[in-house]
Amino acid sequence: AQSVTQLGSHVSVSEGALVLLRCNYSSSVPPYLFWYVQYPNQGLQLLLKYTTGATLVKGINGFEAEFKKSETSFHLTKPSAHMSDAAEYFCAVSEGTGGFKTIFGAGTRLFVKA
Amino acid sequence: EAGVAQSPRYKIIEKRQSVAFWCNPISGHATLYWYQQILGQGPKLLIQFQNNGVVDDSQLPKDRFSAERLKGVDSTLKIQPAKLEDSAVYLCASSLGSSRPTDTQYFGPGTRLTVL
């Protein structure tokens, strides 16, 4: 069965510092992996996704994530945090065997300090 | 391109009352999803439609929750009767393809339900 674990419910960084949000998954088949961002009082917005091919995936707003099968991880990074990055971030996994279901992690709230 | 629309944005009801939420997906999107997001948790899929047929409703509490997608476009989600534990944000999402796991889901702003 699929599951997603996001390490750290809250992460705080200084503006200009590296952002690292951790995500580990479990899946019985090769997974499809997603990162979504949720700003206050808004719906989720896709940052990036891994389906097949290159394991380093680049997304919007300078974010990227690397799929590491051996570590069952899909960590999200950004070299330099901006105040506007403050939001909640969700990692998700989908499996594609017949029907599918997307499972979301519990989320990590990112705080950016001036 | 207009996004996913949901109404109302906020709803406060007392337990045992009924409530309905409405969703209008992005035009042309075949698949529609309803998620429940409890405070401090990630979204949990309640029901997934492909056009006007149900693909997955395994996590929908069918004794009190119902959903329909008439003509494969708009959808309504109803709770009757509501319980305190139903307090959550109800998110509607849509995707272009026919239930492919790689599809990007586009989310509406959600309806925040408070049950007193």
mmCIF file of C-alpha atoms in Angstrom:
data_model
loop_
_atom_site.group_PDB
_atom_site.id
_atom_site.type_symbol
_atom_site.label_atom_id
_atom_site.label_comp_id
_atom_site.label_asym_id
_atom_site.label_seq_id
_atom_site.Cartn_x
_atom_site.Cartn_y
_atom_site.Cartn_z
ATOM 1 C CA ALA A 1 0.000 0.000 0.000
ATOM 2 C CA GLN A 2 1.108 3.520 -0.700
ATOM 3 C CA SER A 3 2.107 5.927 2.030
ATOM 4 C CA VAL A 4 3.899 9.245 2.289
ATOM 5 C CA THR A 5 5.899 10.576 5.223
ATOM 6 C CA GLN A 6 6.962 14.185 5.423
ATOM 7 C CA LEU A 7 9.654 14.751 8.028
ATOM 8 C CA GLY A 8 8.988 17.882 10.038
ATOM 9 C CA SER A 9 5.591 19.500 10.273
ATOM 10 C CA HIS A 10 7.275 22.912 10.479
ATOM 11 C CA VAL A 11 10.489 24.168 8.894
ATOM 12 C CA SER A 12 11.915 27.646 9.436
ATOM 13 C CA VAL A 13 14.646 29.202 7.282
ATOM 14 C CA SER A 14 16.103 32.650 6.842
ATOM 15 C CA GLU A 15 15.514 34.560 3.634
ATOM 16 C CA GLY A 16 18.254 33.593 1.170
ATOM 17 C CA ALA A 17 18.975 30.268 2.871
ATOM 18 C CA LEU A 18 18.589 26.801 1.408
ATOM 19 C CA VAL A 19 15.135 25.250 1.611
ATOM 20 C CA LEU A 20 14.997 21.477 2.156
ATOM 21 C CA LEU A 21 11.672 19.719 2.697
ATOM 22 C CA ARG A 22 11.860 15.980 3.170
ATOM 23 C CA CYS A 23 9.530 13.339 1.747
ATOM 24 C CA ASN A 24 9.762 9.563 1.905
ATOM 25 C CA TYR A 25 7.275 7.227 0.289
ATOM 26 C CA SER A 26 6.389 3.587 0.145
ATOM 27 C CA SER A 27 4.956 1.991 -2.942
ATOM 28 C CA SER A 28 4.730 -1.534 -4.258
ATOM 29 C CA VAL A 29 5.240 -0.407 -7.848
ATOM 30 C CA PRO A 30 7.225 2.405 -9.437
ATOM 31 C CA PRO A 31 5.531 5.537 -8.126
ATOM 32 C CA TYR A 32 4.529 8.835 -9.579
ATOM 33 C CA LEU A 33 5.525 11.600 -7.172
ATOM 34 C CA PHE A 34 4.270 15.145 -6.748
ATOM 35 C CA TRP A 35 4.915 18.252 -4.681
ATOM 36 C CA TYR A 36 2.054 20.697 -4.194
ATOM 37 C CA VAL A 37 2.061 24.086 -2.448
ATOM 38 C CA GLN A 38 -0.874 25.597 -0.564
ATOM 39 C CA TYR A 39 -1.009 29.292 0.266
ATOM 40 C CA PRO A 40 -3.410 30.478 2.980
ATOM 41 C CA ASN A 41 -7.061 30.199 1.993
ATOM 42 C CA GLN A 42 -6.172 28.783 -1.405
ATOM 43 C CA GLY A 43 -6.271 25.381 -3.027
ATOM 44 C CA LEU A 44 -3.222 23.288 -3.764
ATOM 45 C CA GLN A 45 -1.017 24.167 -6.720
ATOM 46 C CA LEU A 46 1.379 21.786 -8.440
ATOM 47 C CA LEU A 47 5.075 22.644 -7.974
ATOM 48 C CA LEU A 48 6.545 19.696 -9.823
ATOM 49 C CA LYS A 49 6.072 16.012 -10.544
ATOM 50 C CA TYR A 50 8.118 12.934 -11.328
ATOM 51 C CA THR A 51 6.670 10.384 -13.722
ATOM 52 C CA THR A 52 9.508 8.706 -15.628
ATOM 53 C CA GLY A 53 12.908 9.617 -17.020
ATOM 54 C CA ALA A 54 15.231 12.161 -15.429
ATOM 55 C CA THR A 55 15.276 11.794 -11.671
ATOM 56 C CA LEU A 56 16.014 15.476 -11.032
ATOM 57 C CA VAL A 57 12.823 17.388 -11.651
ATOM 58 C CA LYS A 58 12.622 21.159 -11.914
ATOM 59 C CA GLY A 59 9.437 22.970 -11.038
ATOM 60 C CA ILE A 60 8.028 26.439 -10.722
ATOM 61 C CA ASN A 61 9.400 29.231 -8.530
ATOM 62 C CA GLY A 62 12.933 27.788 -8.514
ATOM 63 C CA PHE A 63 12.054 24.545 -6.727
ATOM 64 C CA GLU A 64 13.436 21.158 -7.678
ATOM 65 C CA ALA A 65 13.249 17.617 -6.344
ATOM 66 C CA GLU A 66 15.243 14.457 -6.870
ATOM 67 C CA PHE A 67 13.735 10.983 -7.030
ATOM 68 C CA LYS A 68 16.009 8.505 -5.244
ATOM 69 C CA LYS A 69 14.637 5.005 -5.595
ATOM 70 C CA SER A 70 17.239 3.427 -3.311
ATOM 71 C CA GLU A 71 16.278 5.813 -0.509
ATOM 72 C CA THR A 72 12.553 5.938 -1.419
ATOM 73 C CA SER A 73 12.820 9.693 -1.157
ATOM 74 C CA PHE A 74 11.661 12.727 -3.109
ATOM 75 C CA HIS A 75 13.029 15.736 -1.203
ATOM 76 C CA LEU A 76 12.155 19.269 -2.310
ATOM 77 C CA THR A 77 14.852 21.935 -2.441
ATOM 78 C CA LYS A 78 15.328 25.569 -3.360
ATOM 79 C CA PRO A 79 18.755 27.225 -3.212
ATOM 80 C CA SER A 80 17.590 30.569 -1.838
ATOM 81 C CA ALA A 81 14.379 31.117 0.117
ATOM 82 C CA HIS A 82 12.170 34.100 -0.541
ATOM 83 C CA MET A 83 9.537 35.528 1.765
ATOM 84 C CA SER A 84 6.880 34.574 -0.772
ATOM 85 C CA ASP A 85 7.797 30.886 -0.331
ATOM 86 C CA ALA A 86 6.112 30.819 3.069
ATOM 87 C CA ALA A 87 3.296 28.284 2.648
ATOM 88 C CA GLU A 88 2.386 24.661 3.295
ATOM 89 C CA TYR A 89 3.941 22.017 1.097
ATOM 90 C CA PHE A 90 2.501 18.579 0.409
ATOM 91 C CA CYS A 91 4.242 15.556 -1.052
ATOM 92 C CA ALA A 92 2.010 13.034 -2.810
ATOM 93 C CA VAL A 93 2.301 9.634 -4.477
ATOM 94 C CA SER A 94 0.127 7.945 -7.089
ATOM 95 C CA GLU A 95 0.296 4.399 -8.322
ATOM 96 C CA GLY A 96 -0.918 3.383 -11.723
ATOM 97 C CA THR A 97 -2.118 -0.173 -11.569
ATOM 98 C CA GLY A 98 -5.563 -0.105 -13.106
ATOM 99 C CA GLY A 99 -7.356 2.466 -11.035
ATOM 100 C CA PHE A 100 -5.240 4.806 -8.973
ATOM 101 C CA LYS A 101 -5.392 6.890 -5.838
ATOM 102 C CA THR A 102 -3.279 9.877 -4.879
ATOM 103 C CA ILE A 103 -2.034 9.768 -1.293
ATOM 104 C CA PHE A 104 -0.886 13.016 0.303
ATOM 105 C CA GLY A 105 1.535 13.496 3.144
ATOM 106 C CA ALA A 106 0.550 15.478 6.224
ATOM 107 C CA GLY A 107 2.281 18.580 4.949
ATOM 108 C CA THR A 108 5.204 20.768 6.019
ATOM 109 C CA ARG A 109 4.673 24.413 6.828
ATOM 110 C CA LEU A 110 7.579 26.559 5.693
ATOM 111 C CA PHE A 111 8.341 29.775 7.577
ATOM 112 C CA VAL A 112 10.762 32.287 6.061
ATOM 113 C CA LYS A 113 12.424 34.792 8.393
ATOM 114 C CA ALA A 114 13.575 38.187 7.188
ATOM 115 C CA GLU B 1 -8.401 29.864 -18.298
ATOM 116 C CA ALA B 2 -10.814 29.854 -15.364
ATOM 117 C CA GLY B 3 -9.843 27.654 -12.452
ATOM 118 C CA VAL B 4 -11.881 25.241 -10.378
ATOM 119 C CA ALA B 5 -14.742 27.059 -8.684
ATOM 120 C CA GLN B 6 -16.257 26.051 -5.373
ATOM 121 C CA SER B 7 -19.065 27.429 -3.267
ATOM 122 C CA PRO B 8 -19.695 28.323 -0.592
ATOM 123 C CA ARG B 9 -16.257 29.229 0.737
ATOM 124 C CA TYR B 10 -17.339 28.929 4.355
ATOM 125 C CA LYS B 11 -20.187 27.139 6.080
ATOM 126 C CA ILE B 12 -21.100 26.805 9.732
ATOM 127 C CA ILE B 13 -23.796 24.324 10.753
ATOM 128 C CA GLU B 14 -24.892 22.449 13.821
ATOM 129 C CA LYS B 15 -24.457 18.718 14.140
ATOM 130 C CA ARG B 16 -27.191 16.609 12.597
ATOM 131 C CA GLN B 17 -27.917 19.320 10.017
ATOM 132 C CA SER B 18 -27.325 18.761 6.324
ATOM 133 C CA VAL B 19 -25.009 20.689 4.005
ATOM 134 C CA ALA B 20 -24.129 20.686 0.319
ATOM 135 C CA PHE B 21 -21.054 21.875 -1.536
ATOM 136 C CA TRP B 22 -20.815 22.711 -5.196
ATOM 137 C CA CYS B 23 -17.891 22.401 -7.596
ATOM 138 C CA ASN B 24 -17.426 23.552 -11.176
ATOM 139 C CA PRO B 25 -14.259 22.031 -12.687
ATOM 140 C CA ILE B 26 -12.071 23.465 -15.401
ATOM 141 C CA SER B 27 -13.863 23.247 -18.737
ATOM 142 C CA GLY B 28 -13.055 20.018 -20.585
ATOM 143 C CA HIS B 29 -11.590 18.203 -17.610
ATOM 144 C CA ALA B 30 -12.796 14.622 -17.548
ATOM 145 C CA THR B 31 -11.877 13.682 -13.987
ATOM 146 C CA LEU B 32 -13.189 15.315 -10.832
ATOM 147 C CA TYR B 33 -12.088 14.640 -7.261
ATOM 148 C CA TRP B 34 -13.455 15.523 -3.833
ATOM 149 C CA TYR B 35 -10.981 15.603 -0.952
ATOM 150 C CA GLN B 36 -11.422 16.122 2.766
ATOM 151 C CA GLN B 37 -8.621 18.043 4.485
ATOM 152 C CA ILE B 38 -8.766 17.952 8.266
ATOM 153 C CA LEU B 39 -6.693 20.576 10.089
ATOM 154 C CA GLY B 40 -3.065 19.472 10.285
ATOM 155 C CA GLN B 41 -3.459 16.670 7.745
ATOM 156 C CA GLY B 42 -3.050 16.237 4.037
ATOM 157 C CA PRO B 43 -6.031 15.927 1.716
ATOM 158 C CA LYS B 44 -7.797 12.562 1.739
ATOM 159 C CA LEU B 45 -9.668 11.413 -1.351
ATOM 160 C CA LEU B 46 -13.396 10.939 -0.788
ATOM 161 C CA ILE B 47 -14.605 10.250 -4.305
ATOM 162 C CA GLN B 48 -13.309 10.369 -7.857
ATOM 163 C CA PHE B 49 -15.448 10.735 -10.986
ATOM 164 C CA GLN B 50 -14.471 10.126 -14.568
ATOM 165 C CA ASN B 51 -16.990 12.062 -16.626
ATOM 166 C CA ASN B 52 -20.204 11.228 -14.737
ATOM 167 C CA GLY B 53 -19.185 7.769 -13.525
ATOM 168 C CA VAL B 54 -17.650 6.935 -10.155
ATOM 169 C CA VAL B 55 -14.083 5.604 -10.337
ATOM 170 C CA ASP B 56 -13.353 5.347 -6.608
ATOM 171 C CA ASP B 57 -15.546 6.038 -3.592
ATOM 172 C CA SER B 58 -13.921 3.583 -1.215
ATOM 173 C CA GLN B 59 -13.213 6.243 1.427
ATOM 174 C CA LEU B 60 -16.570 7.997 1.218
ATOM 175 C CA PRO B 61 -18.679 7.448 4.387
ATOM 176 C CA LYS B 62 -21.721 6.414 2.425
ATOM 177 C CA ASP B 63 -24.048 6.390 5.402
ATOM 178 C CA ARG B 64 -23.883 10.182 5.514
ATOM 179 C CA PHE B 65 -21.983 11.437 2.463
ATOM 180 C CA SER B 66 -23.219 11.433 -1.111
ATOM 181 C CA ALA B 67 -21.919 12.955 -4.306
ATOM 182 C CA GLU B 68 -23.024 13.264 -7.867
ATOM 183 C CA ARG B 69 -21.689 14.673 -11.085
ATOM 184 C CA LEU B 70 -24.520 15.383 -13.442
ATOM 185 C CA LYS B 71 -23.774 15.528 -17.187
ATOM 186 C CA GLY B 72 -20.099 15.033 -16.426
ATOM 187 C CA VAL B 73 -19.514 18.661 -15.482
ATOM 188 C CA ASP B 74 -20.537 20.209 -12.137
ATOM 189 C CA SER B 75 -20.582 18.176 -8.978
ATOM 190 C CA THR B 76 -22.205 18.384 -5.559
ATOM 191 C CA LEU B 77 -21.098 16.770 -2.322
ATOM 192 C CA LYS B 78 -23.675 16.401 0.442
ATOM 193 C CA ILE B 79 -23.398 15.505 4.098
ATOM 194 C CA GLN B 80 -26.532 14.415 5.941
ATOM 195 C CA PRO B 81 -26.502 14.399 8.919
ATOM 196 C CA ALA B 82 -23.265 16.171 9.796
ATOM 197 C CA LYS B 83 -21.086 15.142 12.729
ATOM 198 C CA LEU B 84 -18.535 17.167 14.660
ATOM 199 C CA GLU B 85 -15.694 15.184 13.051
ATOM 200 C CA ASP B 86 -16.804 16.368 9.606
ATOM 201 C CA SER B 87 -15.307 19.791 10.343
ATOM 202 C CA ALA B 88 -12.698 20.187 7.618
ATOM 203 C CA VAL B 89 -11.912 21.875 4.330
ATOM 204 C CA TYR B 90 -13.518 20.138 1.372
ATOM 205 C CA LEU B 91 -11.426 20.479 -1.747
ATOM 206 C CA CYS B 92 -12.557 19.859 -5.278
ATOM 207 C CA ALA B 93 -9.992 19.155 -7.990
ATOM 208 C CA SER B 94 -10.115 18.293 -11.659
ATOM 209 C CA SER B 95 -7.718 16.843 -14.194
ATOM 210 C CA LEU B 96 -7.765 16.783 -17.965
ATOM 211 C CA GLY B 97 -7.202 13.098 -18.626
ATOM 212 C CA SER B 98 -9.310 10.058 -17.958
ATOM 213 C CA SER B 99 -8.064 9.009 -14.536
ATOM 214 C CA ARG B 100 -4.368 8.722 -15.275
ATOM 215 C CA PRO B 101 -2.082 8.724 -12.226
ATOM 216 C CA THR B 102 0.356 11.115 -13.906
ATOM 217 C CA ASP B 103 -2.253 13.812 -14.475
ATOM 218 C CA THR B 104 -1.864 17.136 -12.755
ATOM 219 C CA GLN B 105 -4.776 17.886 -10.482
ATOM 220 C CA TYR B 106 -6.031 21.470 -10.352
ATOM 221 C CA PHE B 107 -7.572 22.418 -7.039
ATOM 222 C CA GLY B 108 -10.294 24.855 -6.119
ATOM 223 C CA PRO B 109 -10.014 27.126 -3.066
ATOM 224 C CA GLY B 110 -12.047 24.752 -0.912
ATOM 225 C CA THR B 111 -15.057 25.039 1.371
ATOM 226 C CA ARG B 112 -14.289 25.337 5.082
ATOM 227 C CA LEU B 113 -16.982 23.512 7.060
ATOM 228 C CA THR B 114 -17.401 24.013 10.786
ATOM 229 C CA VAL B 115 -19.814 21.706 12.602
ATOM 230 C CA LEU B 116 -20.884 22.943 16.048
#
